PDB file of C-alpha atoms in Angstrom:
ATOM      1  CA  UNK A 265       3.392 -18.111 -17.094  1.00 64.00           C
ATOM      2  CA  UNK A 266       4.252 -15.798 -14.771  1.00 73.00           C
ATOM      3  CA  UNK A 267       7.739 -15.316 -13.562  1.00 92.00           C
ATOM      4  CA  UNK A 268       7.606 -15.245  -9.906  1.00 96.00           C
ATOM      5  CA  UNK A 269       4.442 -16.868  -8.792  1.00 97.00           C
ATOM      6  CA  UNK A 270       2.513 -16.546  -5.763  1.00 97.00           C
ATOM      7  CA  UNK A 271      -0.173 -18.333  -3.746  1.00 96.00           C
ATOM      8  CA  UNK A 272      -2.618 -17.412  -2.594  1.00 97.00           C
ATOM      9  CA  UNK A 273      -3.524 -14.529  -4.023  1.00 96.00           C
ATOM     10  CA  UNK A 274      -6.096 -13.581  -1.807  1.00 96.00           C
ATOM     11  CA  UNK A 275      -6.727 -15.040   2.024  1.00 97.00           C
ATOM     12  CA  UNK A 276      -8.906 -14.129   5.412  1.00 97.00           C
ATOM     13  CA  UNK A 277      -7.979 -15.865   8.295  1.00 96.00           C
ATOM     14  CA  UNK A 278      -8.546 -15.498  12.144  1.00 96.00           C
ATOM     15  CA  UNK A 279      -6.768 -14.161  14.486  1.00 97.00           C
ATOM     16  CA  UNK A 280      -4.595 -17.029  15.507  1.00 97.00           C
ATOM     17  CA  UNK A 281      -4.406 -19.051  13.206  1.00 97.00           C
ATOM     18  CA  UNK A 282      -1.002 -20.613  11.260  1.00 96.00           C
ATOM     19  CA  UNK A 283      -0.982 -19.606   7.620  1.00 96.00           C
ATOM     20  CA  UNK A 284       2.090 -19.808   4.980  1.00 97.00           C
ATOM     21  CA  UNK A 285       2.272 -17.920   1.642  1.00 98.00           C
ATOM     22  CA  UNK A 286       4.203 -19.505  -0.769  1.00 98.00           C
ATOM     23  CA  UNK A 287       6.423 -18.486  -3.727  1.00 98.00           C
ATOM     24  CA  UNK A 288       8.248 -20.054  -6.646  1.00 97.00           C
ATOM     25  CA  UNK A 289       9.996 -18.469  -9.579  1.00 97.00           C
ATOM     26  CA  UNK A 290      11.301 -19.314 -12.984  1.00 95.00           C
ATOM     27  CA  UNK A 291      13.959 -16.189 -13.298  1.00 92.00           C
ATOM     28  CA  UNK A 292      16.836 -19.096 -11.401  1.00 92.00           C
ATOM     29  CA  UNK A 293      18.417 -16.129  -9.659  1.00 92.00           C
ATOM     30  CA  UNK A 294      19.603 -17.194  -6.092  1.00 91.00           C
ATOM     31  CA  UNK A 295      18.491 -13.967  -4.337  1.00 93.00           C
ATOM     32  CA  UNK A 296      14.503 -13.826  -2.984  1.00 95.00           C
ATOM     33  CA  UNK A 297      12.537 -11.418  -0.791  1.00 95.00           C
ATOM     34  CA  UNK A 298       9.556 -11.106   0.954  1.00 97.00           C
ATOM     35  CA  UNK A 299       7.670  -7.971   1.271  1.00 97.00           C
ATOM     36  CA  UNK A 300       4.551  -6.683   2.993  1.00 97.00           C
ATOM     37  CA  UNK A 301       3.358  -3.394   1.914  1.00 95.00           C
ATOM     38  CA  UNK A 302       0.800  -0.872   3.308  1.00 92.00           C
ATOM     39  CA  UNK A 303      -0.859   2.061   2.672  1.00 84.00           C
ATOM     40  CA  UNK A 304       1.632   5.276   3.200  1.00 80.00           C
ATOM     41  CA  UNK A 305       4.954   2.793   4.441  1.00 84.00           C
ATOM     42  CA  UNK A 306       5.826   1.188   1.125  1.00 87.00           C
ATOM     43  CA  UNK A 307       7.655  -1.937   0.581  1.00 92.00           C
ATOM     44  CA  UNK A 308       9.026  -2.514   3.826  1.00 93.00           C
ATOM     45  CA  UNK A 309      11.144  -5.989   4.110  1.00 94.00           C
ATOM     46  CA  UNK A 310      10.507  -8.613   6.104  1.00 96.00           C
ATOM     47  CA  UNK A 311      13.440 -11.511   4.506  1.00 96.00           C
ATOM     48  CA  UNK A 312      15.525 -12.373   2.566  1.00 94.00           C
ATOM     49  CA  UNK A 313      18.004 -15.367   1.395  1.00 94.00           C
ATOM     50  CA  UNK A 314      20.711 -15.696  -0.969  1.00 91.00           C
ATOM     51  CA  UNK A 315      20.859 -19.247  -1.134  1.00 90.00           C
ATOM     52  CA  UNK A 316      19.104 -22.413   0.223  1.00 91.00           C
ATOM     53  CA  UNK A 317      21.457 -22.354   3.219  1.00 92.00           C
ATOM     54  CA  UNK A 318      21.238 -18.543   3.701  1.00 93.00           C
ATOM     55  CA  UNK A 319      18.257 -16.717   5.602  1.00 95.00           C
ATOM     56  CA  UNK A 320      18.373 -13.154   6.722  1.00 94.00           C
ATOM     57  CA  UNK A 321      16.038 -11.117   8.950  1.00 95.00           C
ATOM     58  CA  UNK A 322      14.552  -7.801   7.851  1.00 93.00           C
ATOM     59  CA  UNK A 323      13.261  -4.909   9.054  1.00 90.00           C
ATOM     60  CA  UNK A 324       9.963  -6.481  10.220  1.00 95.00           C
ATOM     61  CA  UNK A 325      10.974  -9.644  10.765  1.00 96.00           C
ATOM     62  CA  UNK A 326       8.938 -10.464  14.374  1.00 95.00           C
ATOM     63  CA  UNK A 327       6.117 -12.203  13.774  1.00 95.00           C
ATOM     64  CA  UNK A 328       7.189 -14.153  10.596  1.00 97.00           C
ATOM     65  CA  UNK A 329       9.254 -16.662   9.740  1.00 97.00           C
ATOM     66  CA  UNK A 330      10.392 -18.533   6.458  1.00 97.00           C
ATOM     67  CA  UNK A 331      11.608 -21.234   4.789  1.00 97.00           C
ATOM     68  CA  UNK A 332      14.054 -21.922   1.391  1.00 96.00           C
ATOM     69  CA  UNK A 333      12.855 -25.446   0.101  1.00 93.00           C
ATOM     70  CA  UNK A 334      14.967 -25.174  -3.032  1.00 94.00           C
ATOM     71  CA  UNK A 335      16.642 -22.497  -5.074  1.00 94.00           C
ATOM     72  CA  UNK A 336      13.190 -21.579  -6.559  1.00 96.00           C
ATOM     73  CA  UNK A 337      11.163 -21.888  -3.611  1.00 97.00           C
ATOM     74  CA  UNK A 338      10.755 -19.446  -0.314  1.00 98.00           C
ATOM     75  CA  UNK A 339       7.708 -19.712   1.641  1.00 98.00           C
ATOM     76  CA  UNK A 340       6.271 -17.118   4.116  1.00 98.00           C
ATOM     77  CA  UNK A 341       4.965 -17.863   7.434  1.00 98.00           C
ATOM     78  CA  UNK A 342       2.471 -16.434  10.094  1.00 96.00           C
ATOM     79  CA  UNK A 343       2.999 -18.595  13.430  1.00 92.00           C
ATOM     80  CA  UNK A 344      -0.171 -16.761  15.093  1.00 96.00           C
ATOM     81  CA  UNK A 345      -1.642 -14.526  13.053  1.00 96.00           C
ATOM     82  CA  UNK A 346      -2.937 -10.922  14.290  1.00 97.00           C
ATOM     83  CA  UNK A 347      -4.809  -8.185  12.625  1.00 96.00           C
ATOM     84  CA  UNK A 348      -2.207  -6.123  12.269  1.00 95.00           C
ATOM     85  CA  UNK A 349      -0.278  -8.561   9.659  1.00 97.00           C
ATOM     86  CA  UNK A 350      -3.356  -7.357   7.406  1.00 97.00           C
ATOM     87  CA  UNK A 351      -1.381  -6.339   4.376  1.00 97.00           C
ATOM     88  CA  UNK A 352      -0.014  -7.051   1.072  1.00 97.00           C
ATOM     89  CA  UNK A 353       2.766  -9.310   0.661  1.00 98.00           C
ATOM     90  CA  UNK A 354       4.984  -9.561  -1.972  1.00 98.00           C
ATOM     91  CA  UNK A 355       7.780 -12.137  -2.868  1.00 97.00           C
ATOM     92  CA  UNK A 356      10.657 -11.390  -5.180  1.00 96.00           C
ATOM     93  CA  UNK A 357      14.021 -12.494  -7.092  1.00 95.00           C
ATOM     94  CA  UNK A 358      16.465 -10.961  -8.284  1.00 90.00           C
ATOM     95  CA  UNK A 359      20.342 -10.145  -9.202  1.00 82.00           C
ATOM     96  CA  UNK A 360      22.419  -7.173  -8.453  1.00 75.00           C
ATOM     97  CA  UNK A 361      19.929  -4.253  -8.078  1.00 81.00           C
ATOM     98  CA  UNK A 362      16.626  -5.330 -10.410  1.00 88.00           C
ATOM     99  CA  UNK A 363      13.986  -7.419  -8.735  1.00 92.00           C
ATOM    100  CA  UNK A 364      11.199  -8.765  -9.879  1.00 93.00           C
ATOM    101  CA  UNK A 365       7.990  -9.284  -8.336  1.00 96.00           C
ATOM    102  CA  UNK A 366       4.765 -11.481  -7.930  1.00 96.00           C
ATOM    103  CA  UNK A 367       1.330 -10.318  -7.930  1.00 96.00           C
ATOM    104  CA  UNK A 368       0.597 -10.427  -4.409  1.00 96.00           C
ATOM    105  CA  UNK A 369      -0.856 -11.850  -1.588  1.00 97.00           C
ATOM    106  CA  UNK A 370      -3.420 -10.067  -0.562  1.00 96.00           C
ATOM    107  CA  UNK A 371      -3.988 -11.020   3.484  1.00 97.00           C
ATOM    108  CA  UNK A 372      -6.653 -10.199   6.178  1.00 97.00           C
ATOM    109  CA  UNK A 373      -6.493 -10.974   9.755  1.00 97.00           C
ATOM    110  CA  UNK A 374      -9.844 -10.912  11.220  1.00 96.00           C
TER     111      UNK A 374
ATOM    112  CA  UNK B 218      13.636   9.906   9.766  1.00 71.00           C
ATOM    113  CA  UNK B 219      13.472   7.448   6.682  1.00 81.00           C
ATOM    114  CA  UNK B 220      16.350   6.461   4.602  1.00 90.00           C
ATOM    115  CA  UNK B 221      13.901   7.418   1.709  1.00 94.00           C
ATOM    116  CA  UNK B 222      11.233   9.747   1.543  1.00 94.00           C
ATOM    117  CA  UNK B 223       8.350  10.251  -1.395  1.00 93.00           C
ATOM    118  CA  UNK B 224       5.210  11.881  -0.886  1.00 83.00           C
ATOM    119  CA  UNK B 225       2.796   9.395  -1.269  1.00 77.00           C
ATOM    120  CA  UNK B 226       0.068  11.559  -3.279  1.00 81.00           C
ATOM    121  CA  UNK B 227      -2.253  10.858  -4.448  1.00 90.00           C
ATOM    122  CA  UNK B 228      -1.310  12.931  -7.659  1.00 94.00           C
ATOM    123  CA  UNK B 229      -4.256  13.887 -10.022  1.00 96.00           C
ATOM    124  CA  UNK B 230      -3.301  15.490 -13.234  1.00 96.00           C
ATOM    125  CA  UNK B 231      -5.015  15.589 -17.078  1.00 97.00           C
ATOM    126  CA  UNK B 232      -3.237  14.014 -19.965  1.00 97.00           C
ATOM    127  CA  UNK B 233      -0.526  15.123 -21.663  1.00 97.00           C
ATOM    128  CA  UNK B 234       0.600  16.968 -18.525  1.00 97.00           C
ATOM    129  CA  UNK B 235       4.232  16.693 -17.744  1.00 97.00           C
ATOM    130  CA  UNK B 236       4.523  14.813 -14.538  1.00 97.00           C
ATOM    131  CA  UNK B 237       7.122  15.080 -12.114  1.00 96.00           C
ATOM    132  CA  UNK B 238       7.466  12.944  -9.232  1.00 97.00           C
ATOM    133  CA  UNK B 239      10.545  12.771  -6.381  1.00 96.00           C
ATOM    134  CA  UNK B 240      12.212  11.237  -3.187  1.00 96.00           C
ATOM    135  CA  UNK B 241      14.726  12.294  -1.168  1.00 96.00           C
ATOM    136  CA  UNK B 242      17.281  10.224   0.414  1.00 96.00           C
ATOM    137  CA  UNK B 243      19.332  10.740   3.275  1.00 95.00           C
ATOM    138  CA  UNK B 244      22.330   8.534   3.086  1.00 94.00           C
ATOM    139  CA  UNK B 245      24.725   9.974   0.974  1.00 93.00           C
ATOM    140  CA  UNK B 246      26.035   6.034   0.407  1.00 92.00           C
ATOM    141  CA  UNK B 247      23.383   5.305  -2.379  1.00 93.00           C
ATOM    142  CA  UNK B 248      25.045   4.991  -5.532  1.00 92.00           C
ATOM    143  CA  UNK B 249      22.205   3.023  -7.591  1.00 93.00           C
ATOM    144  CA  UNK B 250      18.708   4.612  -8.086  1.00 95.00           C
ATOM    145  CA  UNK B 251      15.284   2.927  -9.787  1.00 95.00           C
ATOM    146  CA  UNK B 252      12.182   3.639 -10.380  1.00 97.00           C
ATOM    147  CA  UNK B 253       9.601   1.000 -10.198  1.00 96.00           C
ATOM    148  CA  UNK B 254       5.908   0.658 -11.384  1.00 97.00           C
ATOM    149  CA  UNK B 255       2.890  -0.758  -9.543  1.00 96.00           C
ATOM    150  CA  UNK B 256      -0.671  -1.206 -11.443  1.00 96.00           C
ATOM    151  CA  UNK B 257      -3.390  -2.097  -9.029  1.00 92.00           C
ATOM    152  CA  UNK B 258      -3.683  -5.676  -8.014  1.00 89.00           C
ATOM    153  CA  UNK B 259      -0.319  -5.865  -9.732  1.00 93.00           C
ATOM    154  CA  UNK B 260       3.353  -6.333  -8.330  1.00 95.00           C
ATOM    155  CA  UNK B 261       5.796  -3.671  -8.808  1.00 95.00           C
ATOM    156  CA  UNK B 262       7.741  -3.585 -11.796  1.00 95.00           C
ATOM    157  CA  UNK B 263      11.382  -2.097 -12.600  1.00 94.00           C
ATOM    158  CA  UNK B 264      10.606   1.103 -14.986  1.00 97.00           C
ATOM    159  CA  UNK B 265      14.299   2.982 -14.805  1.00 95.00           C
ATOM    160  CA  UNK B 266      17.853   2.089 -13.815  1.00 93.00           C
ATOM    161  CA  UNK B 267      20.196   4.701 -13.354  1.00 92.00           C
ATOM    162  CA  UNK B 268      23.933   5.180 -11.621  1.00 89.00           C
ATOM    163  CA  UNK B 269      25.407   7.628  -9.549  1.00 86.00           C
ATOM    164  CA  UNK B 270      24.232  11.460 -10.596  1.00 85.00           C
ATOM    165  CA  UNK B 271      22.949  12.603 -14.601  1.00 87.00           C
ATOM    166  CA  UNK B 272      20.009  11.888 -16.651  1.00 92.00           C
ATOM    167  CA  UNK B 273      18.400   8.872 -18.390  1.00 94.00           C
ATOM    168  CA  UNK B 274      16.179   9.165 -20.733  1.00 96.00           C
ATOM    169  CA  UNK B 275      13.698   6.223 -21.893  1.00 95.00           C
ATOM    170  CA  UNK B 276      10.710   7.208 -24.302  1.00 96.00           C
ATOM    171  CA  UNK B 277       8.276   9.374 -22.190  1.00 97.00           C
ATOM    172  CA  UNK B 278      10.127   8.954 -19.178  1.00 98.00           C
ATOM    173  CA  UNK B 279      13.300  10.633 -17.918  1.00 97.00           C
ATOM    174  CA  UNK B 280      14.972   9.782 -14.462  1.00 97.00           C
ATOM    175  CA  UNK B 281      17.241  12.215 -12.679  1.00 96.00           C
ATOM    176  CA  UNK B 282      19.843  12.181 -10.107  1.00 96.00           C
ATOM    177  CA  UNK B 283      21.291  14.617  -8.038  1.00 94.00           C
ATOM    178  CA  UNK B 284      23.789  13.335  -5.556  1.00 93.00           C
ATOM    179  CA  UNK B 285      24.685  16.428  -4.099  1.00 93.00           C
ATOM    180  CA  UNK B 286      21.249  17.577  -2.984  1.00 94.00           C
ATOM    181  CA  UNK B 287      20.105  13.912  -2.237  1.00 95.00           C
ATOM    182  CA  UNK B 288      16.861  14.056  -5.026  1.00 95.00           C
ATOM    183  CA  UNK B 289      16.036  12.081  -7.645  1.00 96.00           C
ATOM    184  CA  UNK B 290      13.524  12.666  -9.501  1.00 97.00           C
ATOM    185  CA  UNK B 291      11.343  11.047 -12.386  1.00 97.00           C
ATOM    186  CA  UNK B 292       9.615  13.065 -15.416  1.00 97.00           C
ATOM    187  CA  UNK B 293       6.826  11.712 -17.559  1.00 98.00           C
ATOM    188  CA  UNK B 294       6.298  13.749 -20.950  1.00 97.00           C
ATOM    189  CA  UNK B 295       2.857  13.459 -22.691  1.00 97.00           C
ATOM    190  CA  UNK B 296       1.339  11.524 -19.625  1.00 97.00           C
ATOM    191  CA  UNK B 297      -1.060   9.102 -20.452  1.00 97.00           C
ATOM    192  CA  UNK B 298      -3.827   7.558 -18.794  1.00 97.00           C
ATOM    193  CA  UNK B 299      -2.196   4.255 -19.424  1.00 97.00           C
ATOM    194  CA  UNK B 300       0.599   5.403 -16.717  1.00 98.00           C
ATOM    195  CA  UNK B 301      -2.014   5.864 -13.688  1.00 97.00           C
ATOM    196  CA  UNK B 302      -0.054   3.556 -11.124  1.00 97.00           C
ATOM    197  CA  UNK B 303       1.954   3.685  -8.094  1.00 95.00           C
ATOM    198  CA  UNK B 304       5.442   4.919  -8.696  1.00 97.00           C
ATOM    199  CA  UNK B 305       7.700   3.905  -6.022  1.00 96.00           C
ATOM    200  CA  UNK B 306      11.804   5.129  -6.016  1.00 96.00           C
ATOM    201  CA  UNK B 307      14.038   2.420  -4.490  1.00 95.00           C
ATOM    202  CA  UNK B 308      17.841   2.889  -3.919  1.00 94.00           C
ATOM    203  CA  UNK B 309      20.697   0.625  -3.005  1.00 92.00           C
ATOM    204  CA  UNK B 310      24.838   1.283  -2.301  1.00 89.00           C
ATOM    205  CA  UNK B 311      26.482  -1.049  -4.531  1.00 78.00           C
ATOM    206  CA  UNK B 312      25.503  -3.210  -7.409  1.00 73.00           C
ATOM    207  CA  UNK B 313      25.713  -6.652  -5.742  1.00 69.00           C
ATOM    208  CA  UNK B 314      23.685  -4.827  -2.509  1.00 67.00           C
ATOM    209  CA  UNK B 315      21.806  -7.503  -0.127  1.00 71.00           C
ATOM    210  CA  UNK B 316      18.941  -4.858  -0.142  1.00 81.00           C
ATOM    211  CA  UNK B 317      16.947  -2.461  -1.922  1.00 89.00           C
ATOM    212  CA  UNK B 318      16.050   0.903  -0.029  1.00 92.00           C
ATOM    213  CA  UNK B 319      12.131   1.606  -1.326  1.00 93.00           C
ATOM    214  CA  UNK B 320      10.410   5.120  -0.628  1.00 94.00           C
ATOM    215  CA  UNK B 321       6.702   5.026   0.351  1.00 93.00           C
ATOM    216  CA  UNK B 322       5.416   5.328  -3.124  1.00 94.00           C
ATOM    217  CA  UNK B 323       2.905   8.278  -5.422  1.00 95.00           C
ATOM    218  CA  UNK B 324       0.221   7.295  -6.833  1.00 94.00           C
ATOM    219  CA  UNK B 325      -0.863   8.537  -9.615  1.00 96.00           C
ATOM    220  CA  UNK B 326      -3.710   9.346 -12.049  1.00 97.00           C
ATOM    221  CA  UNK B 327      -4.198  10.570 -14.978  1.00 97.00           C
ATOM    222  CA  UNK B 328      -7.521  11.695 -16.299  1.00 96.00           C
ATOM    223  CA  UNK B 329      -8.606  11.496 -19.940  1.00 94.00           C
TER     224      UNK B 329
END
């Protein structure tokens, strides 16, 4: 099984509509991420949290919002969905400096 | 500007070439540099973990620092078509950082 796990893997949705990624892991670090990347920008970051009771705000954190149901839980989510949140999100743990990642959620906004 | 900057390719070379991919940086803070690999439909995945300026050397690969030019770069020897993927750099201050820095990515192929 997979480390960090994420689901779905692949979604189209409408312009609109409420829609929340979700992502567990088995690594029992503290530390998890959420990513979006796109063609030519990289991984830019969108959250993070250190602990249950810690949530932090990225660089792209408008539009999004999350949630840290347990230690190996963090959920991303899209209030009103537009096209331009057509991307590829990633979730990740980690300690210190190494991360590691999911496979993806791959995410069109129609 | 951006903290980080790679040129995002795409690079096209036939095996066995020597590959060498870079990013420059522009805050002179970074202390802790990695590479990371990224297979299609795949998440990235650490490849090379290095500290402050020198070389490491892993196998094929070899990552370099240079601290006081603000490059890093990463060499594959004897590329194989196994190692067609998008290589992104990533950087961070201190060990226990909240963040990672990533560069845009390169990807990669290599042809048989």
């Amino acid at each position: 099984d997979a480390d960090v796990t994420q689901t779905p893997r692949n979604r189209i949705t409408k312009t609109g509509k409420r829609i929340m990624l979700e992502c567990s892991q088995t690594k029992g670090h503290d530390r998890m991420y959420w990513y979006r990347q796109d063609p030519g920008l990289g991984l830019r970051l969108i959250y993070y949290s250190f602990d249950v009771k810690d949530i932090n705000k990225g660089e792209i954190s408008d539009g999004y919002s999350v949630s840290r149901q347990a230690q190996a839980k963090f959920s991303l989510s899209l209030e009103s969905a537009i096209p331009n949140q057509t991307a590829l999100y990633f979730c990740a743990t980690g300690a210190e400096n190494i991360q590691y990642f999911g496979a993806g959620t791959r995410l069109s906004v129609l | 500007q951006k903290e980080v900057e790679q040129d995002p390719g795409p690079l096209s070379v036939p095996e066995g070439a020597i590959v060498s991919l870079n990013c420059t940086y522009s805050n002179s803070a970074f202390q802790y540099f990695m590479w990371y690999r990224q297979y299609s439909r795949k998440g990235p995945e650490l490849l090379m973990y290095t500290y402050s300026s020198g070389n490491k050397e892993d196998g094929r690969f070899t990552a370099q620092v240079d601290k006081s030019s603000k490059y890093i770069s990463l060499f594959i020897r004897d590329s194989q078509p196994s190692d067609s993927a998008t290589y992104l750099c990533a950087m961070s201050e201190r060990q226990g950082a909240q963040k990672l820095v990533f560069g845009q990515g390169t990807r990669l192929t290599i042809n048989p």
